[in-house]
Amino acid sequence: MLIAHLSDPHLRARGELYQGIVDSNALFDRALDTLTALDPAPDMVIIGGDLTDEATPAEYATVTEKLARLDMPVHAIPGNHDTREGFRRAFAGAGHLPETGPLHFCIEGPVRVIGFDVTVPGAHHGLVDDPAASWLDRTLAEAPDRPTLILMHQPPVETGITCIDAYKCRGADLLAAVISRHPQVERLLCGHIHRHMQQAFAGTQLICAPSTATAIALRLDPGAPGASWLEPPAMLLHDARRPGPIVTHYLPIGRFDGPYDFF
């Protein structure tokens, strides 16, 4: 399987700008242009939350309109800028989301993709509590020998960017205890921080996908104020087409000079 991983598009109603400045809808179109030009085409697209900015019906209509361009399955989890009910309605036709409660899901295949909803309604931080941990533990136990990706929004670790670390996923010890019992978990995939980052976590690799919109400034001074840049957006590609460990590639979004016949 080849899995394209996008995150944090912060889509707006048609004609509106993200934070009144950035055309996040046009940037997402560029991401889809890059994605649909890939050869071979991905077997699946996953999106790691914050599909909308204010979770309005008009913004979810933008989500539906944009994703209609794709021929491959799309599986997404909510972020802190989404609402569960708006998200559930937007993806009702996909058939993989539960009708009530957290929007956990599991997509079966050569690689299992588990969507793990850690959002807290009305808050910006995430939370792994006992019911969520139990659900994840049971789901992982159903296929102990199959490579597995877990997709969640807020990372359960500190990044060193103080302004965003206040809104990390709480309950990291509980999550780590579950994952450490299931060595088939090859990736813990997050978004939220609008940057590419990776770190070891509970015996696996935690990787944050960049945003298709803006990048949170990499300010590692603990007292630095938060800010964002319009850095080149990017996506991740998780390549599990060959035997052995999954390979993850960082893919900038856009058109660039080349290709040239040297390497």
C-alpha positions as a LaTeX table, in Angstrom:
\begin{tabular}{lrrr}
\hline
Residue & $x$ (\AA) & $y$ (\AA) & $z$ (\AA) \\
\hline
Met1 & 0.00 & 0.00 & 0.00 \\
Leu2 & 0.99 & 3.60 & $-0.65$ \\
Ile3 & $-0.71$ & 6.03 & 1.74 \\
Ala4 & $-0.73$ & 9.81 & 1.28 \\
His5 & $-0.92$ & 11.70 & 4.56 \\
Leu6 & $-2.13$ & 15.31 & 4.68 \\
Ser7 & $-3.01$ & 17.37 & 7.72 \\
Asp8 & $-4.43$ & 20.63 & 9.04 \\
Pro9 & $-5.81$ & 22.22 & 5.87 \\
His10 & $-8.05$ & 24.63 & 7.87 \\
Leu11 & $-10.49$ & 24.94 & 4.98 \\
Arg12 & $-12.81$ & 27.94 & 4.87 \\
Ala13 & $-16.10$ & 28.81 & 3.24 \\
Arg14 & $-15.71$ & 29.73 & $-0.40$ \\
Gly15 & $-14.11$ & 33.18 & $-0.74$ \\
Glu16 & $-12.94$ & 33.40 & 2.90 \\
Leu17 & $-9.32$ & 33.47 & 4.04 \\
Tyr18 & $-7.70$ & 31.62 & 6.94 \\
Gln19 & $-7.02$ & 34.17 & 9.68 \\
Gly20 & $-8.12$ & 36.80 & 7.14 \\
Ile21 & $-4.74$ & 36.46 & 5.37 \\
Val22 & $-4.08$ & 33.02 & 3.87 \\
Asp23 & $-6.02$ & 31.32 & 1.07 \\
Ser24 & $-5.97$ & 27.88 & 2.71 \\
Asn25 & $-8.51$ & 26.59 & 0.16 \\
Ala26 & $-6.17$ & 27.36 & $-2.74$ \\
Leu27 & $-3.25$ & 25.82 & $-0.87$ \\
Phe28 & $-5.28$ & 22.64 & $-0.37$ \\
Asp29 & $-6.05$ & 22.60 & $-4.10$ \\
Arg30 & $-2.29$ & 22.70 & $-4.71$ \\
Ala31 & $-1.87$ & 19.77 & $-2.34$ \\
Leu32 & $-4.48$ & 17.80 & $-4.25$ \\
Asp33 & $-2.78$ & 18.72 & $-7.53$ \\
Thr34 & 0.48 & 17.28 & $-6.21$ \\
Leu35 & $-1.29$ & 14.21 & $-4.87$ \\
Thr36 & $-3.22$ & 13.41 & $-8.04$ \\
Ala37 & $-0.04$ & 13.75 & $-10.14$ \\
Leu38 & 1.75 & 11.01 & $-8.19$ \\
Asp39 & 2.74 & 7.91 & $-10.14$ \\
Pro40 & 1.94 & 5.40 & $-8.83$ \\
Ala41 & $-1.19$ & 6.85 & $-7.31$ \\
Pro42 & $-1.70$ & 6.36 & $-3.58$ \\
Asp43 & $-4.08$ & 3.60 & $-2.53$ \\
Met44 & $-5.49$ & 5.73 & 0.26 \\
Val45 & $-5.44$ & 9.28 & 1.60 \\
Ile46 & $-5.49$ & 10.01 & 5.32 \\
Ile47 & $-5.99$ & 13.47 & 6.84 \\
Gly48 & $-4.90$ & 14.18 & 10.38 \\
Gly49 & $-7.48$ & 16.66 & 11.61 \\
Asp50 & $-8.42$ & 20.34 & 11.49 \\
Leu51 & $-10.06$ & 19.93 & 8.13 \\
Thr52 & $-12.00$ & 23.11 & 8.88 \\
Asp53 & $-11.11$ & 26.27 & 10.75 \\
Glu54 & $-14.41$ & 27.11 & 12.47 \\
Ala55 & $-16.42$ & 23.92 & 11.81 \\
Thr56 & $-19.26$ & 25.74 & 10.04 \\
Pro57 & $-21.57$ & 23.96 & 7.59 \\
Ala58 & $-20.10$ & 26.09 & 4.80 \\
Glu59 & $-16.59$ & 24.96 & 5.69 \\
Tyr60 & $-17.61$ & 21.30 & 5.73 \\
Ala61 & $-19.21$ & 21.90 & 2.33 \\
Thr62 & $-15.77$ & 23.03 & 1.15 \\
Val63 & $-14.27$ & 19.81 & 2.55 \\
Thr64 & $-16.80$ & 17.73 & 0.61 \\
Glu65 & $-16.26$ & 19.71 & $-2.58$ \\
Lys66 & $-12.47$ & 19.48 & $-2.46$ \\
Leu67 & $-12.27$ & 15.77 & $-1.60$ \\
Ala68 & $-14.69$ & 14.89 & $-4.42$ \\
Arg69 & $-11.71$ & 15.35 & $-6.75$ \\
Leu70 & $-10.05$ & 12.20 & $-5.42$ \\
Asp71 & $-10.63$ & 8.71 & $-6.82$ \\
Met72 & $-9.04$ & 6.88 & $-3.89$ \\
Pro73 & $-10.57$ & 6.34 & $-0.43$ \\
Val74 & $-10.15$ & 9.20 & 2.05 \\
His75 & $-10.13$ & 8.57 & 5.79 \\
Ala76 & $-9.83$ & 11.43 & 8.25 \\
Ile77 & $-10.01$ & 12.21 & 11.94 \\
Pro78 & $-11.20$ & 15.44 & 13.57 \\
Gly79 & $-8.94$ & 18.03 & 15.14 \\
Asn80 & $-9.57$ & 20.70 & 17.72 \\
His81 & $-10.92$ & 23.07 & 15.06 \\
Asp82 & $-13.51$ & 20.50 & 13.96 \\
Thr83 & $-16.67$ & 19.38 & 15.73 \\
Arg84 & $-17.56$ & 15.72 & 15.98 \\
Glu85 & $-21.11$ & 16.13 & 14.74 \\
Gly86 & $-20.22$ & 18.37 & 11.82 \\
Phe87 & $-17.40$ & 16.02 & 10.92 \\
Arg88 & $-19.66$ & 12.97 & 11.25 \\
Arg89 & $-22.21$ & 14.50 & 8.87 \\
Ala90 & $-19.54$ & 15.48 & 6.35 \\
Phe91 & $-18.17$ & 11.92 & 6.17 \\
Ala92 & $-21.46$ & 10.05 & 6.65 \\
Gly93 & $-21.30$ & 8.59 & 3.17 \\
Ala94 & $-17.90$ & 7.01 & 3.73 \\
Gly95 & $-19.41$ & 4.43 & 6.07 \\
His96 & $-16.43$ & 4.03 & 8.42 \\
Leu97 & $-17.36$ & 6.36 & 11.27 \\
Pro98 & $-19.47$ & 5.37 & 14.31 \\
Glu99 & $-22.90$ & 6.95 & 14.64 \\
Thr100 & $-22.28$ & 8.20 & 18.18 \\
Gly101 & $-19.37$ & 9.05 & 20.45 \\
Pro102 & $-15.71$ & 9.55 & 19.51 \\
Leu103 & $-14.88$ & 9.15 & 15.84 \\
His104 & $-12.57$ & 6.15 & 16.18 \\
Phe105 & $-12.31$ & 3.81 & 13.19 \\
Cys106 & $-10.24$ & 0.95 & 11.81 \\
Ile107 & $-9.62$ & 0.37 & 8.10 \\
Glu108 & $-8.58$ & $-3.20$ & 7.33 \\
Gly109 & $-6.05$ & $-4.06$ & 4.66 \\
Pro110 & $-2.45$ & $-5.19$ & 4.21 \\
Val111 & $-1.72$ & $-2.25$ & 6.51 \\
Arg112 & $-4.31$ & $-1.43$ & 9.14 \\
Val113 & $-5.11$ & 2.26 & 9.59 \\
Ile114 & $-6.64$ & 3.14 & 12.94 \\
Gly115 & $-8.24$ & 6.54 & 13.39 \\
Phe116 & $-7.99$ & 7.51 & 17.05 \\
Asp117 & $-10.13$ & 10.49 & 18.04 \\
Val118 & $-8.47$ & 12.23 & 21.00 \\
Thr119 & $-10.27$ & 15.56 & 20.64 \\
Val120 & $-11.98$ & 17.15 & 23.64 \\
Pro121 & $-15.14$ & 19.04 & 22.61 \\
Gly122 & $-14.73$ & 22.73 & 23.30 \\
Ala123 & $-11.00$ & 22.47 & 24.10 \\
His124 & $-7.77$ & 22.64 & 22.11 \\
His125 & $-5.79$ & 19.93 & 23.90 \\
Gly126 & $-6.27$ & 16.24 & 23.28 \\
Leu127 & $-6.89$ & 13.47 & 25.81 \\
Val128 & $-6.42$ & 9.72 & 25.97 \\
Asp129 & $-8.68$ & 8.53 & 28.78 \\
Asp130 & $-9.48$ & 5.01 & 30.01 \\
Pro131 & $-12.34$ & 4.33 & 27.52 \\
Ala132 & $-10.22$ & 5.51 & 24.58 \\
Ala133 & $-7.22$ & 3.47 & 25.70 \\
Ser134 & $-9.38$ & 0.37 & 26.14 \\
Trp135 & $-10.88$ & 0.75 & 22.67 \\
Leu136 & $-7.42$ & 1.12 & 21.13 \\
Asp137 & $-6.05$ & $-1.86$ & 23.07 \\
Arg138 & $-8.93$ & $-4.10$ & 21.93 \\
Thr139 & $-8.65$ & $-2.95$ & 18.32 \\
Leu140 & $-4.91$ & $-3.55$ & 18.17 \\
Ala141 & $-5.32$ & $-7.00$ & 19.73 \\
Glu142 & $-7.58$ & $-8.07$ & 16.84 \\
Ala143 & $-4.66$ & $-8.20$ & 14.35 \\
Pro144 & $-1.37$ & $-8.55$ & 16.23 \\
Asp145 & 0.63 & $-9.57$ & 13.16 \\
Arg146 & $-0.46$ & $-6.88$ & 10.71 \\
Pro147 & 1.51 & $-3.62$ & 10.26 \\
Thr148 & $-0.55$ & $-0.80$ & 11.74 \\
Leu149 & $-0.67$ & 2.99 & 11.55 \\
Ile150 & $-2.44$ & 4.97 & 14.27 \\
Leu151 & $-3.71$ & 8.38 & 13.15 \\
Met152 & $-4.48$ & 11.00 & 15.82 \\
His153 & $-4.45$ & 14.80 & 15.94 \\
Gln154 & $-2.58$ & 16.25 & 18.91 \\
Pro155 & 0.81 & 14.62 & 19.57 \\
Pro156 & 1.23 & 13.19 & 23.09 \\
Val157 & 4.72 & 14.71 & 23.44 \\
Glu158 & 6.29 & 18.13 & 23.81 \\
Thr159 & 7.82 & 19.58 & 20.67 \\
Gly160 & 9.82 & 22.38 & 22.27 \\
Ile161 & 7.48 & 24.97 & 20.75 \\
Thr162 & 5.93 & 26.31 & 23.96 \\
Cys163 & 2.87 & 27.92 & 22.43 \\
Ile164 & 1.63 & 24.64 & 20.92 \\
Asp165 & 2.86 & 22.30 & 23.66 \\
Ala166 & 0.18 & 23.72 & 25.96 \\
Tyr167 & $-2.33$ & 21.98 & 23.70 \\
Lys168 & $-0.69$ & 18.58 & 23.34 \\
Cys169 & $-2.54$ & 15.31 & 23.93 \\
Arg170 & $-2.76$ & 14.47 & 27.62 \\
Gly171 & $-2.71$ & 10.89 & 28.88 \\
Ala172 & 0.59 & 10.05 & 27.20 \\
Asp173 & 1.49 & 7.40 & 29.79 \\
Leu174 & $-1.80$ & 5.60 & 29.20 \\
Leu175 & $-1.30$ & 5.69 & 25.44 \\
Ala176 & 2.32 & 4.54 & 25.72 \\
Ala177 & 1.29 & 1.58 & 27.87 \\
Val178 & $-1.14$ & 0.42 & 25.17 \\
Ile179 & 1.21 & 0.88 & 22.23 \\
Ser180 & 4.11 & $-0.82$ & 23.99 \\
Arg181 & 2.01 & $-3.99$ & 24.19 \\
His182 & 1.50 & $-4.04$ & 20.41 \\
Pro183 & 4.77 & $-4.08$ & 18.44 \\
Gln184 & 2.90 & $-4.18$ & 15.12 \\
Val185 & 2.30 & $-0.41$ & 15.45 \\
Glu186 & 4.82 & 1.00 & 12.95 \\
Arg187 & 3.76 & 4.64 & 13.13 \\
Leu188 & 1.90 & 6.97 & 15.46 \\
Leu189 & 0.84 & 9.72 & 13.05 \\
Cys190 & $-0.12$ & 13.18 & 14.30 \\
Gly191 & $-0.82$ & 16.68 & 13.04 \\
His192 & $-1.75$ & 19.79 & 15.02 \\
Ile193 & 1.69 & 21.42 & 15.22 \\
His194 & 1.74 & 22.45 & 11.54 \\
Arg195 & 5.30 & 21.13 & 11.21 \\
His196 & 7.09 & 17.92 & 10.29 \\
Met197 & 8.55 & 16.35 & 13.42 \\
Gln198 & 9.51 & 12.87 & 14.51 \\
Gln199 & 10.37 & 11.26 & 17.82 \\
Ala200 & 10.58 & 7.79 & 19.36 \\
Phe201 & 7.48 & 6.94 & 21.39 \\
Ala202 & 6.59 & 3.69 & 23.17 \\
Gly203 & 8.72 & 1.55 & 20.90 \\
Thr204 & 7.46 & 3.04 & 17.66 \\
Gln205 & 7.95 & 6.20 & 15.59 \\
Leu206 & 5.81 & 9.26 & 16.21 \\
Ile207 & 5.67 & 11.43 & 13.08 \\
Cys208 & 3.82 & 14.73 & 12.71 \\
Ala209 & 2.68 & 15.71 & 9.23 \\
Pro210 & 3.05 & 19.35 & 8.18 \\
Ser211 & 0.03 & 21.50 & 7.42 \\
Thr212 & $-1.07$ & 22.15 & 3.85 \\
Ala213 & $-1.73$ & 25.74 & 4.98 \\
Thr214 & 0.66 & 27.54 & 7.36 \\
Ala215 & 3.65 & 26.46 & 9.46 \\
Ile216 & 3.86 & 27.29 & 13.15 \\
Ala217 & 7.14 & 29.13 & 13.69 \\
Leu218 & 9.96 & 26.92 & 14.96 \\
Arg219 & 10.78 & 29.08 & 17.98 \\
Leu220 & 12.50 & 26.89 & 20.57 \\
Asp221 & 13.12 & 29.60 & 23.17 \\
Pro222 & 10.64 & 28.76 & 25.99 \\
Gly223 & 9.60 & 32.40 & 26.24 \\
Ala224 & 9.11 & 32.99 & 22.51 \\
Pro225 & 5.65 & 34.13 & 21.41 \\
Gly226 & 3.75 & 31.97 & 18.96 \\
Ala227 & 3.69 & 32.89 & 15.28 \\
Ser228 & 3.22 & 31.32 & 11.85 \\
Trp229 & 4.99 & 31.39 & 8.50 \\
Leu230 & 3.88 & 30.72 & 4.97 \\
Glu231 & 6.57 & 28.09 & 4.51 \\
Pro232 & 6.39 & 25.67 & 1.57 \\
Pro233 & 3.60 & 23.21 & 2.43 \\
Ala234 & 4.16 & 19.46 & 2.29 \\
Met235 & 2.64 & 16.03 & 2.82 \\
Leu236 & 3.93 & 12.62 & 3.84 \\
Leu237 & 3.88 & 9.36 & 1.86 \\
His238 & 3.93 & 6.08 & 3.78 \\
Asp239 & 5.20 & 3.35 & 1.46 \\
Ala240 & 4.32 & $-0.21$ & 2.50 \\
Arg241 & 4.45 & $-1.82$ & $-0.94$ \\
Arg242 & 7.46 & $-4.00$ & $-0.21$ \\
Pro243 & 8.21 & $-6.49$ & 2.56 \\
Gly244 & 9.88 & $-5.03$ & 5.61 \\
Pro245 & 9.41 & $-1.82$ & 7.56 \\
Ile246 & 7.24 & 0.99 & 6.21 \\
Val247 & 9.17 & 3.85 & 4.60 \\
Thr248 & 7.94 & 7.44 & 5.13 \\
His249 & 8.78 & 10.19 & 2.63 \\
Tyr250 & 8.42 & 13.95 & 3.06 \\
Leu251 & 6.99 & 15.44 & $-0.14$ \\
Pro252 & 6.91 & 19.22 & $-0.75$ \\
Ile253 & 3.73 & 20.49 & $-2.39$ \\
Gly254 & 3.96 & 22.48 & $-5.60$ \\
Arg255 & 5.77 & 22.60 & $-8.93$ \\
Phe256 & 9.53 & 22.85 & $-9.03$ \\
Asp257 & 12.25 & 23.12 & $-11.68$ \\
Gly258 & 13.19 & 19.74 & $-13.16$ \\
Pro259 & 13.39 & 16.87 & $-13.54$ \\
Tyr260 & 17.04 & 16.85 & $-14.59$ \\
Asp261 & 18.84 & 13.76 & $-15.81$ \\
Phe262 & 21.30 & 13.60 & $-12.92$ \\
Phe263 & 20.87 & 12.15 & $-9.45$ \\
\hline
\end{tabular}
